[in-house]
Coordinates of C-alpha atoms in Angstrom, one line a residue:
Chain A
M235 CA 22.9 -20.1 -19.7
S236 CA 22.2 -21.1 -23.3
E237 CA 23.6 -18.9 -25.9
V238 CA 21.0 -17.8 -28.3
R239 CA 22.5 -15.8 -31.3
T240 CA 20.3 -13.6 -33.4
K241 CA 19.0 -15.2 -36.6
V242 CA 19.0 -13.0 -39.5
P243 CA 16.1 -10.6 -38.6
E244 CA 13.4 -9.8 -40.9
V245 CA 13.3 -6.1 -42.1
A246 CA 10.6 -3.9 -40.4
N247 CA 7.8 -3.4 -42.8
G248 CA 5.4 -0.6 -43.2
R249 CA 1.8 -0.7 -42.0
G250 CA -0.2 -3.8 -41.6
E251 CA 1.7 -6.7 -40.3
A252 CA 3.8 -6.7 -37.2
P253 CA 7.4 -5.8 -37.6
R254 CA 9.8 -8.4 -36.3
L255 CA 13.1 -7.9 -34.5
A256 CA 15.6 -5.2 -35.0
P257 CA 16.3 -4.7 -38.7
D258 CA 19.6 -2.9 -38.2
V259 CA 21.3 -5.7 -36.5
A260 CA 21.1 -7.6 -39.7
P261 CA 24.4 -8.4 -41.5
G262 CA 25.2 -5.3 -43.4
G263 CA 23.6 -3.1 -40.9
A264 CA 25.2 0.3 -39.7
N265 CA 27.5 -1.6 -37.5
G266 CA 28.7 -5.1 -38.5
R267 CA 29.6 -6.0 -35.0
E268 CA 25.8 -5.7 -33.9
H269 CA 24.8 -9.1 -35.2
E270 CA 27.0 -10.8 -32.6
R271 CA 24.9 -9.4 -29.9
R272 CA 23.5 -12.2 -27.6
V273 CA 19.7 -12.2 -27.3
T274 CA 18.5 -12.2 -23.6
I275 CA 14.7 -11.9 -24.2
E276 CA 12.9 -13.1 -27.2
V277 CA 9.3 -12.2 -27.5
E278 CA 7.2 -14.2 -29.9
N279 CA 3.8 -13.1 -31.0
L280 CA 2.8 -11.6 -27.6
Q281 CA -0.7 -10.7 -26.7
A282 CA -1.6 -9.2 -23.5
Y283 CA -5.1 -8.8 -22.1
Y284 CA -6.9 -7.1 -19.1
G285 CA -10.0 -9.3 -18.8
S286 CA -11.7 -8.9 -22.1
K287 CA -9.6 -5.9 -23.2
H288 CA -6.8 -6.6 -25.6
A289 CA -4.0 -4.2 -24.4
V290 CA -1.0 -5.4 -26.5
A291 CA -1.1 -7.3 -29.7
D292 CA 1.3 -9.2 -31.9
V293 CA 4.6 -8.2 -30.4
S294 CA 7.7 -10.0 -31.5
M295 CA 11.1 -8.7 -30.7
Q296 CA 14.4 -9.6 -29.5
I297 CA 16.1 -7.8 -26.6
Y298 CA 19.9 -7.8 -26.7
A299 CA 22.1 -8.6 -23.8
N300 CA 24.3 -5.9 -22.2
S301 CA 22.3 -3.1 -23.9
V302 CA 19.7 -0.6 -23.1
T303 CA 16.4 -1.0 -25.0
A304 CA 13.9 1.8 -24.6
L305 CA 10.1 1.4 -25.2
I306 CA 8.6 4.7 -26.2
G307 CA 5.2 5.7 -27.3
P308 CA 2.2 7.8 -26.3
S309 CA 0.2 7.2 -23.2
G310 CA -2.0 4.0 -23.4
C311 CA 0.2 2.4 -26.0
G312 CA 0.9 -0.6 -23.9
K313 CA 4.6 -0.1 -23.3
S314 CA 4.2 -0.6 -19.5
T315 CA 2.0 -3.6 -20.1
L316 CA 4.6 -5.0 -22.5
I317 CA 7.5 -4.6 -20.0
R318 CA 5.5 -6.2 -17.2
C319 CA 5.0 -9.2 -19.4
F320 CA 8.8 -9.8 -19.4
N321 CA 8.8 -10.7 -15.7
R322 CA 5.3 -12.0 -15.3
M323 CA 4.2 -8.9 -13.3
H324 CA 1.3 -8.4 -15.7
E325 CA -0.6 -11.3 -14.3
F326 CA -0.6 -9.5 -10.9
V327 CA -3.5 -7.4 -12.1
Q328 CA -6.8 -9.5 -11.6
G329 CA -8.1 -10.8 -14.8
A330 CA -4.9 -10.1 -16.8
R331 CA -3.5 -12.8 -19.2
V332 CA -0.9 -13.3 -21.7
D333 CA -0.6 -15.4 -24.9
G334 CA 2.4 -16.1 -26.8
K335 CA 6.0 -16.6 -25.8
V336 CA 8.6 -14.7 -23.9
L337 CA 11.9 -16.6 -24.0
L338 CA 14.4 -15.8 -21.3
D339 CA 17.7 -17.2 -22.5
G340 CA 15.8 -19.6 -24.6
S341 CA 13.3 -20.9 -22.1
D342 CA 9.7 -19.7 -22.1
I343 CA 8.7 -18.0 -18.9
Y344 CA 5.1 -18.7 -19.7
A345 CA 5.6 -22.4 -20.0
A346 CA 3.6 -24.7 -17.8
G347 CA 5.1 -25.2 -14.4
V348 CA 7.3 -22.1 -14.4
D349 CA 7.3 -20.3 -11.0
P350 CA 6.8 -16.6 -11.6
A351 CA 8.8 -15.9 -8.4
R352 CA 11.7 -17.6 -10.1
V353 CA 11.4 -15.6 -13.2
R354 CA 11.2 -12.3 -11.2
Q355 CA 14.5 -13.3 -9.5
R356 CA 16.2 -13.2 -12.9
V357 CA 14.2 -10.3 -14.2
G358 CA 14.2 -7.5 -11.7
M359 CA 12.2 -4.4 -11.9
V360 CA 12.3 -0.6 -10.9
F361 CA 9.0 1.2 -10.9
Q362 CA 7.8 4.6 -11.8
K363 CA 7.5 5.9 -8.2
P364 CA 10.4 5.0 -5.9
N365 CA 8.9 2.4 -3.5
P366 CA 11.5 1.4 -0.8
F367 CA 10.0 -0.7 1.9
P368 CA 9.1 1.8 4.6
T369 CA 9.6 -0.5 7.6
M370 CA 13.1 -1.3 6.4
S371 CA 16.4 0.5 6.7
I372 CA 18.5 1.3 3.8
A373 CA 20.6 -1.8 4.2
E374 CA 17.6 -3.9 4.9
N375 CA 16.0 -2.6 1.7
V376 CA 18.8 -3.7 -0.4
A377 CA 19.0 -7.0 1.4
A378 CA 15.3 -7.7 1.0
G379 CA 15.6 -9.6 -2.2
L380 CA 18.5 -11.7 -0.9
R381 CA 16.5 -12.5 2.3
F382 CA 13.6 -13.5 0.1
L383 CA 16.0 -15.9 -1.6
G384 CA 17.0 -17.4 1.7
V385 CA 20.5 -15.9 2.0
R386 CA 21.1 -15.8 5.8
N387 CA 24.9 -15.5 6.0
K388 CA 25.3 -11.9 7.5
S389 CA 28.8 -11.1 6.1
E390 CA 27.6 -12.3 2.6
I391 CA 24.6 -10.1 2.8
G392 CA 26.7 -7.1 4.1
D393 CA 29.2 -7.5 1.2
R394 CA 26.3 -7.8 -1.5
V395 CA 24.5 -4.7 0.0
E396 CA 27.7 -2.6 -0.2
R397 CA 28.4 -3.9 -3.7
A398 CA 24.8 -3.2 -4.9
L399 CA 24.9 0.3 -3.4
K400 CA 28.2 1.0 -5.0
D401 CA 26.9 -0.3 -8.3
A402 CA 23.8 1.9 -8.0
S403 CA 26.2 4.9 -7.1
L404 CA 24.5 5.4 -3.8
W405 CA 27.2 4.1 -1.5
E406 CA 28.9 7.4 -1.0
D407 CA 25.7 9.0 -0.1
V408 CA 24.5 6.5 2.5
K409 CA 27.6 4.6 3.8
N410 CA 27.2 6.2 7.2
D411 CA 23.4 5.9 7.3
L412 CA 22.8 2.4 6.4
K413 CA 20.6 1.8 9.6
K414 CA 18.4 4.8 8.6
P415 CA 15.0 4.1 7.0
G416 CA 15.0 4.0 3.3
I417 CA 12.1 6.5 3.0
A418 CA 14.2 9.2 4.6
L419 CA 16.2 9.5 1.4
S420 CA 15.5 12.1 -1.4
G421 CA 13.3 10.9 -4.4
G422 CA 16.4 10.4 -6.5
Q423 CA 18.2 8.5 -3.8
Q424 CA 15.3 6.4 -3.1
Q425 CA 15.1 5.4 -6.9
R426 CA 18.7 4.5 -6.7
L427 CA 18.0 2.5 -3.6
C428 CA 15.3 0.7 -5.5
I429 CA 17.8 0.1 -8.3
A430 CA 20.3 -1.2 -5.7
R431 CA 17.6 -3.5 -4.3
A432 CA 16.9 -4.9 -7.8
I433 CA 20.5 -5.6 -8.7
A434 CA 21.5 -7.0 -5.3
V435 CA 20.0 -10.4 -6.4
E436 CA 22.0 -10.1 -9.5
P437 CA 19.4 -10.7 -12.1
D438 CA 20.0 -11.0 -15.8
V439 CA 17.6 -8.3 -16.8
V440 CA 16.5 -5.1 -15.1
L441 CA 13.2 -3.6 -16.3
M442 CA 12.6 0.0 -15.5
D443 CA 9.1 1.3 -15.8
E444 CA 9.4 5.1 -16.3
P445 CA 12.0 5.2 -13.6
C446 CA 12.5 9.0 -13.8
S447 CA 9.2 10.3 -14.2
A448 CA 8.8 11.2 -10.6
L449 CA 12.2 12.7 -10.4
D450 CA 13.9 16.2 -10.8
P451 CA 16.1 16.7 -13.9
I452 CA 19.4 16.2 -11.9
A453 CA 18.3 13.1 -10.3
T454 CA 17.1 11.9 -13.7
L455 CA 20.5 12.4 -15.3
K456 CA 22.0 10.4 -12.4
I457 CA 19.7 7.5 -13.2
E458 CA 20.5 7.8 -16.9
D459 CA 24.2 7.6 -16.2
L460 CA 23.5 4.6 -13.9
M461 CA 21.6 2.9 -16.8
R462 CA 24.7 3.2 -19.1
V463 CA 27.0 1.7 -16.4
L464 CA 24.6 -1.1 -15.5
A465 CA 24.2 -2.0 -19.2
E466 CA 27.8 -3.3 -19.0
R467 CA 26.5 -6.1 -16.7
Y468 CA 22.9 -6.4 -17.2
T469 CA 20.3 -6.2 -19.8
I470 CA 18.2 -3.0 -19.3
V471 CA 14.7 -2.4 -20.7
V472 CA 13.4 1.0 -20.0
V473 CA 9.9 2.4 -20.6
T474 CA 10.0 6.1 -21.0
H475 CA 7.6 8.9 -21.8
N476 CA 10.6 11.0 -22.7
M477 CA 12.0 10.7 -26.2
Q478 CA 15.1 12.6 -25.3
Q479 CA 15.7 10.1 -22.6
A480 CA 15.4 7.3 -25.0
A481 CA 17.7 8.9 -27.4
R482 CA 20.3 9.6 -24.5
V483 CA 20.4 6.3 -22.9
S484 CA 19.3 3.5 -25.2
D485 CA 21.1 1.4 -27.8
F486 CA 17.7 0.2 -29.2
T487 CA 14.4 1.8 -29.3
A488 CA 11.0 0.3 -29.8
Y489 CA 8.1 2.6 -30.7
M490 CA 4.7 1.5 -29.7
L491 CA 1.3 2.9 -30.6
A492 CA -2.3 2.1 -30.0
A493 CA -4.4 2.6 -33.1
E494 CA -8.2 3.5 -32.9
D495 CA -8.9 -0.1 -31.5
R496 CA -6.8 1.0 -28.6
V497 CA -4.7 -2.2 -28.8
G498 CA -1.0 -1.4 -28.5
R499 CA 1.3 -2.6 -31.2
L500 CA 5.0 -2.5 -32.0
I501 CA 5.4 -0.1 -34.9
E502 CA 9.1 0.1 -35.3
Y503 CA 12.0 -1.3 -33.4
R504 CA 15.6 -0.4 -34.4
R505 CA 18.9 1.0 -33.3
T506 CA 18.2 4.2 -31.4
E507 CA 20.2 6.4 -33.7
D508 CA 18.5 5.0 -36.8
L509 CA 15.0 5.2 -35.3
F510 CA 15.4 8.9 -34.4
T511 CA 17.3 10.0 -37.5
R512 CA 15.9 7.7 -40.2
P513 CA 12.4 6.4 -39.1
R514 CA 11.0 4.1 -41.5
D515 CA 7.4 4.4 -40.5
K516 CA 5.3 7.5 -41.0
R517 CA 3.8 7.1 -37.6
T518 CA 7.2 6.9 -35.9
E519 CA 8.3 9.9 -37.7
D520 CA 5.1 11.9 -36.7
Y521 CA 5.7 10.8 -33.1
I522 CA 9.4 11.6 -32.8
S523 CA 9.0 14.9 -34.6
G524 CA 6.5 15.9 -32.0
R525 CA 3.4 16.0 -34.2
F526 CA 1.5 14.1 -31.6
G527 CA 1.8 12.3 -28.3
Chain B
M815 CA -3.4 41.9 -2.4
T816 CA -7.0 43.1 -2.2
A817 CA -8.3 46.1 -4.1
N818 CA -9.0 48.3 -1.1
T819 CA -8.7 51.5 -3.1
N820 CA -11.6 50.4 -5.2
V821 CA -14.3 51.4 -2.7
P822 CA -17.7 50.6 -3.8
G823 CA -19.6 53.8 -4.7
S824 CA -16.4 55.3 -6.3
G825 CA -18.0 54.7 -9.6
D826 CA -15.4 52.2 -10.5
L827 CA -17.3 48.9 -10.3
S828 CA -14.4 46.9 -11.6
P829 CA -14.2 43.1 -11.2
L830 CA -11.7 43.7 -8.4
V831 CA -14.4 45.2 -6.2
R832 CA -16.7 42.3 -6.8
S833 CA -14.0 39.7 -6.0
D834 CA -13.0 41.6 -2.8
F835 CA -16.6 41.4 -1.7
L836 CA -16.6 37.7 -2.5
Y837 CA -13.4 37.2 -0.8
R838 CA -14.7 38.7 2.4
R839 CA -17.7 36.5 2.4
R840 CA -15.5 33.4 1.8
R841 CA -13.3 34.5 4.7
M842 CA -16.3 35.0 6.9
M843 CA -17.6 31.5 5.9
D844 CA -14.2 30.0 6.5
R845 CA -14.1 31.4 10.0
A846 CA -17.5 30.3 10.8
M847 CA -16.8 26.8 9.6
T848 CA -13.5 26.7 11.5
L849 CA -15.3 27.8 14.6
A850 CA -17.9 25.2 14.1
M851 CA -15.4 22.4 13.8
V852 CA -13.4 23.6 16.9
G853 CA -16.6 23.7 18.8
A854 CA -17.5 20.1 17.7
A855 CA -14.0 18.9 18.6
I856 CA -14.4 20.5 22.2
A857 CA -17.9 19.1 22.5
A858 CA -16.5 15.8 21.8
V859 CA -13.7 15.9 24.4
I860 CA -15.7 17.5 27.2
P861 CA -17.4 14.3 28.3
L862 CA -14.0 12.5 28.2
F863 CA -12.4 15.0 30.5
L864 CA -15.5 15.3 32.8
I865 CA -15.3 11.5 33.1
L866 CA -11.6 11.5 33.9
F867 CA -12.1 14.3 36.4
Y868 CA -14.9 12.6 38.2
L869 CA -13.0 9.4 38.3
V870 CA -10.0 10.9 39.8
K871 CA -12.1 12.9 42.3
E872 CA -14.2 9.9 43.4
G873 CA -11.7 7.3 42.9
V874 CA -8.5 8.5 44.6
P875 CA -9.9 8.4 48.2
G876 CA -10.6 4.6 47.8
L877 CA -7.0 3.9 46.8
S878 CA -4.6 2.3 49.3
L879 CA -2.1 -0.4 49.6
E880 CA -4.8 -2.6 51.0
F881 CA -7.0 -2.0 48.1
F882 CA -4.4 -3.5 45.7
T883 CA -3.1 -6.3 47.9
A884 CA -6.0 -7.6 49.8
D885 CA -9.0 -9.7 48.8
P886 CA -12.5 -8.5 49.6
N887 CA -13.7 -8.8 53.2
R888 CA -17.1 -10.4 53.9
P889 CA -19.9 -8.0 53.0
G890 CA -20.5 -5.3 55.5
R891 CA -17.0 -5.4 57.0
E892 CA -15.2 -2.3 56.0
G893 CA -11.7 -2.4 54.3
G894 CA -10.4 -5.2 52.1
G895 CA -9.3 -4.8 48.6
V896 CA -10.0 -6.0 45.0
H897 CA -6.7 -7.8 44.5
N898 CA -8.6 -10.9 43.2
A899 CA -10.4 -8.8 40.7
I900 CA -7.4 -7.1 39.2
V901 CA -5.5 -10.4 38.9
G902 CA -8.7 -12.1 37.4
S903 CA -9.1 -9.3 34.9
G904 CA -5.5 -9.5 34.0
I905 CA -5.6 -13.3 33.5
M906 CA -8.8 -13.3 31.5
V907 CA -8.0 -10.3 29.3
G908 CA -4.5 -11.8 28.7
L909 CA -5.8 -15.2 27.9
A910 CA -8.5 -13.7 25.6
L911 CA -5.8 -11.8 23.8
L912 CA -3.7 -14.9 23.4
M913 CA -6.6 -16.7 21.9
G914 CA -8.2 -14.0 20.0
V915 CA -5.4 -12.0 18.4
P916 CA -3.8 -14.7 16.2
V917 CA -7.2 -15.8 15.0
A918 CA -8.2 -12.2 14.4
I919 CA -5.1 -11.2 12.5
G920 CA -5.2 -14.4 10.6
A921 CA -8.7 -13.6 9.5
G922 CA -7.8 -10.0 8.6
I923 CA -4.9 -11.3 6.5
F924 CA -7.1 -13.8 4.8
L925 CA -9.7 -11.1 4.1
S926 CA -7.3 -8.5 2.7
E927 CA -4.9 -10.8 0.8
Y928 CA -7.0 -13.8 -0.1
G929 CA -10.5 -12.6 0.4
Q930 CA -11.3 -10.6 -2.7
N931 CA -13.9 -13.3 -3.7
R932 CA -17.0 -15.1 -2.6
A933 CA -15.3 -16.9 0.2
G934 CA -14.0 -13.5 1.5
S935 CA -17.5 -11.9 1.2
V936 CA -19.0 -14.6 3.3
V937 CA -16.3 -14.3 6.0
R938 CA -16.4 -10.6 5.9
F939 CA -20.3 -10.7 6.3
I940 CA -20.0 -13.2 9.3
I941 CA -17.4 -11.0 11.0
E942 CA -19.7 -7.9 10.6
V943 CA -22.6 -9.8 12.1
M944 CA -20.3 -11.0 14.9
A945 CA -19.2 -7.4 15.7
G946 CA -22.9 -6.5 16.0
I947 CA -23.9 -9.3 18.5
P948 CA -24.4 -7.8 22.0
S949 CA -21.7 -9.0 24.4
I950 CA -24.2 -10.5 26.8
T951 CA -25.4 -12.7 24.1
I952 CA -21.9 -13.9 23.5
G953 CA -21.8 -14.6 27.2
L954 CA -24.8 -16.7 27.0
F955 CA -23.4 -18.6 24.0
V956 CA -20.4 -19.5 25.9
Y957 CA -22.6 -20.4 29.0
G958 CA -24.2 -22.9 26.7
L959 CA -21.0 -24.1 24.9
V960 CA -18.7 -24.4 27.9
V961 CA -20.3 -23.8 31.3
L962 CA -23.2 -26.2 30.9
R963 CA -21.0 -28.9 29.5
Q964 CA -18.4 -28.5 32.2
G965 CA -21.0 -28.2 34.8
H966 CA -19.2 -25.1 36.4
F967 CA -18.2 -21.5 35.7
S968 CA -14.6 -20.8 35.0
G969 CA -12.1 -18.2 34.1
F970 CA -11.4 -20.0 30.9
A971 CA -15.1 -19.6 29.8
G972 CA -14.9 -15.9 30.6
A973 CA -11.7 -15.5 28.6
L974 CA -13.4 -17.4 25.7
A975 CA -16.3 -15.0 25.7
L976 CA -13.9 -12.0 25.7
A977 CA -11.8 -13.5 22.9
I978 CA -15.0 -14.0 20.8
I979 CA -15.8 -10.2 21.3
L980 CA -12.2 -9.5 20.4
V981 CA -12.0 -11.2 17.0
P982 CA -14.3 -9.2 14.8
I983 CA -12.9 -5.9 16.2
I984 CA -9.4 -6.8 15.4
A985 CA -10.0 -8.7 12.2
R986 CA -11.7 -5.8 10.6
I987 CA -9.2 -3.3 11.6
T988 CA -6.4 -5.6 10.5
E989 CA -8.1 -6.0 7.1
E990 CA -8.5 -2.3 6.7
M991 CA -4.9 -1.6 7.7
L992 CA -3.5 -4.2 5.3
L993 CA -5.6 -2.8 2.5
L994 CA -4.0 0.6 3.1
V995 CA -0.6 -0.8 2.3
P996 CA 0.1 0.6 -1.2
R997 CA 0.2 -1.7 -4.0
S998 CA 3.5 -0.4 -5.1
L999 CA 5.1 -2.1 -2.1
R1000 CA 3.5 -5.5 -2.9
E1001 CA 4.7 -5.1 -6.3
A1002 CA 8.2 -4.2 -5.3
S1003 CA 8.3 -7.3 -3.2
Y1004 CA 6.9 -9.6 -6.0
A1005 CA 9.3 -8.1 -8.5
L1006 CA 12.2 -9.3 -6.1
G1007 CA 10.9 -12.8 -6.6
A1008 CA 9.3 -13.0 -3.2
P1009 CA 6.3 -15.5 -3.2
R1010 CA 3.0 -14.2 -1.9
W1011 CA 3.3 -15.5 1.6
K1012 CA 6.7 -13.9 2.0
T1013 CA 5.3 -10.6 0.6
V1014 CA 2.5 -10.7 3.2
L1015 CA 4.7 -11.6 6.1
R1016 CA 7.8 -9.5 5.5
V1017 CA 6.4 -6.5 3.7
V1018 CA 2.7 -6.0 4.0
L1019 CA 2.2 -7.1 7.6
P1020 CA 5.1 -5.0 9.1
T1021 CA 4.1 -2.0 7.2
A1022 CA 0.5 -2.2 8.6
M1023 CA 1.8 -3.2 12.1
P1024 CA 1.2 0.2 13.8
G1025 CA -2.3 0.2 12.6
I1026 CA -2.9 -3.4 13.7
V1027 CA -1.4 -2.7 17.1
T1028 CA -3.8 0.3 17.4
G1029 CA -6.6 -2.3 16.6
V1030 CA -5.4 -4.7 19.2
M1031 CA -5.3 -1.9 21.7
L1032 CA -8.8 -0.9 20.8
G1033 CA -10.0 -4.5 21.3
L1034 CA -8.2 -4.7 24.6
S1035 CA -9.7 -1.6 26.0
R1036 CA -13.1 -2.9 24.8
I1037 CA -13.0 -6.3 26.6
A1038 CA -11.2 -5.1 29.6
G1039 CA -14.3 -3.2 30.5
E1040 CA -16.8 -5.8 29.7
A1041 CA -18.9 -7.0 32.6
A1042 CA -21.9 -8.6 30.8
P1043 CA -20.2 -11.5 29.0
L1044 CA -18.4 -12.6 32.2
L1045 CA -21.7 -12.8 34.3
F1046 CA -22.6 -16.3 33.0
T1047 CA -19.0 -17.3 32.3
A1048 CA -16.5 -16.4 34.9
L1049 CA -19.2 -15.7 37.3
G1050 CA -17.0 -13.8 39.8
N1051 CA -15.3 -14.9 43.0
Q1052 CA -14.8 -13.6 46.6
F1053 CA -11.5 -15.1 46.7
Y1054 CA -8.2 -14.9 45.0
T1055 CA -7.5 -17.6 42.3
T1056 CA -5.3 -18.0 39.4
D1057 CA -6.7 -21.3 38.4
I1058 CA -8.7 -20.7 35.1
S1059 CA -10.9 -23.7 35.7
T1060 CA -12.5 -22.1 38.6
P1061 CA -14.9 -19.1 38.8
M1062 CA -12.9 -15.8 38.6
D1063 CA -13.4 -12.3 39.6
S1064 CA -13.0 -9.4 37.3
L1065 CA -12.8 -5.6 37.7
P1066 CA -15.9 -4.7 35.6
R1067 CA -18.1 -7.4 37.4
R1068 CA -16.9 -6.2 40.8
I1069 CA -17.6 -2.6 39.9
Y1070 CA -21.1 -3.4 39.0
Y1071 CA -21.5 -5.6 42.1
Y1072 CA -20.2 -2.9 44.5
A1073 CA -21.8 0.0 42.7
T1074 CA -25.2 -1.5 43.1
G1075 CA -24.6 -2.7 46.6
P1076 CA -25.7 -1.1 49.9
Y1077 CA -22.4 0.0 51.6
D1078 CA -20.7 3.4 51.1
Y1079 CA -17.2 1.8 51.2
W1080 CA -18.3 -0.5 48.4
H1081 CA -19.3 2.6 46.3
E1082 CA -15.9 4.2 47.2
Q1083 CA -14.1 1.0 46.0
A1084 CA -16.2 0.8 42.9
W1085 CA -15.0 4.4 42.0
A1086 CA -11.4 3.4 42.7
M1087 CA -11.6 0.2 40.6
S1088 CA -13.0 2.3 37.7
L1089 CA -10.1 4.7 38.1
V1090 CA -7.7 1.7 38.2
L1091 CA -9.2 0.2 35.2
V1092 CA -8.9 3.3 33.0
A1093 CA -5.4 4.0 34.3
I1094 CA -4.3 0.4 33.4
I1095 CA -5.7 0.7 29.9
L1096 CA -4.0 4.1 29.6
V1097 CA -0.6 2.8 30.7
I1098 CA -0.7 -0.1 28.4
S1099 CA -1.7 2.1 25.5
L1100 CA 1.2 4.4 26.2
V1101 CA 3.7 1.7 26.5
V1102 CA 2.6 0.0 23.3
R1103 CA 2.6 3.2 21.4
T1104 CA 6.1 4.1 22.4
L1105 CA 7.1 0.5 21.3
F1106 CA 5.4 0.4 18.0
G1107 CA 4.3 3.9 17.3
S1108 CA 7.8 5.1 15.8
R1109 CA 6.9 3.3 12.7
V1110 CA 4.5 5.3 10.8
T1111 CA 2.3 3.7 8.1
V1112 CA 3.2 5.3 4.8
R1113 CA 0.5 6.0 2.4
Q1114 CA 1.9 6.5 -1.1

């Protein structure tokens, strides 16, 4: 893995041109240690389209290793579209296309000849609704990604399933029911099963697209705790509707907004604490203070 | 809670009275509709039960050990069985499934996973037209294609005709069942780094399997009862054979032959064959359902 250190980031500006990077990791920021963070994903001037519709425009940002980065913003601001550009799931929609660069540890995942399947092995994803495979047992669900990769050794699969379930703090709930169907679990357990499935292949990044929006508050808190723990080993990017959630779990928060042209843009991207306490952009302030959205 | 105290005429024409009246009307309408639906459902199953009742009543007397184990006697001589027809039907239907099911499921997969384009529309249209072709026409087609060229009727030609009937039925059901598999499951698979073909084979197909199996059963019941396409292909045979290059007997054809024949014991055997045919399909359905039915297709 190539080590990409942050360059001195430009400071977020006001309206008009796209803000770049996270300003507060600049030397002299709130925490001097921050500028040592490794960059896992670097987005350069990303544009996303659905057919002729421009959905996300001019996004440039760096996502830091072993941290939780939250994408917030009102419905239709393009945050889900943006996150789906990070593992090439965006192109799964017919007519969808992407311009610009997304560098994963320095190499462009949109470069010619890159196999999207390979990208997705390194950048896992957890979806809004828990979606375990209904024909598979709990263990088979977790092992699914490993089998797709061609791992056949049964004891290795068993070990990795156990480890993934433990990491997803689901092991204690299901260790005696590994052969039961995954869809027999409760919603929150299913979502943790999906997280276990995503981390069983040991990706670098785990993308979470509103992972708690279908869950009750207790299950939500469990997932949030899990995100914090997982951030020690993985880079987490989470899309959320819920500002409190972003404030609770994330190290960095990006605020996105679609203006009248309905094209989503990155408005402000900073350390979570700073974004919520000292927003620089009026639009961010309006949003986090609940004036709209 | 209804406002029964607000009796009309008490002078208090409050909105409650009005809604109570409305509520009663709705409840009556609800009952009338429920009754109509139950009636329709009963009307739909009455013929089925009549057929089953009649089959059992008329068919059971014809059943005997000889009926299952002996081949037909020469016409006019009572006794004999339909062993050759049962075996012939089994062979031809089995062979038709062997030939037709892989093609049909493959076509269904193509249509649902790779067919959202012009090529898919063309194939879909052809399959729909195929499904509409009368089975006797398919028999004639196979007669021209196989029987005339080979110079003789054969069990293989019969099986081929049945397979051609089978393909559009199963292909359409397969496509529909695959399309029912929620997009979220495909996405989950892709997000794990599975290529498309693995997603189809390991996630989409297994999820749709109960529905596809139902489709195969539907196709099987359809072809097991077909006599018309076998008339010019397998022809029929007085004698027992397992050689698919020779003419072969089948239950539907022998039912037709006996039912229109002059002897009473033929009629009795025709009823018995009908009963056996229905019973075989029923048993196969039940077995398959217990094997595959435990997995329920999830619609998210």
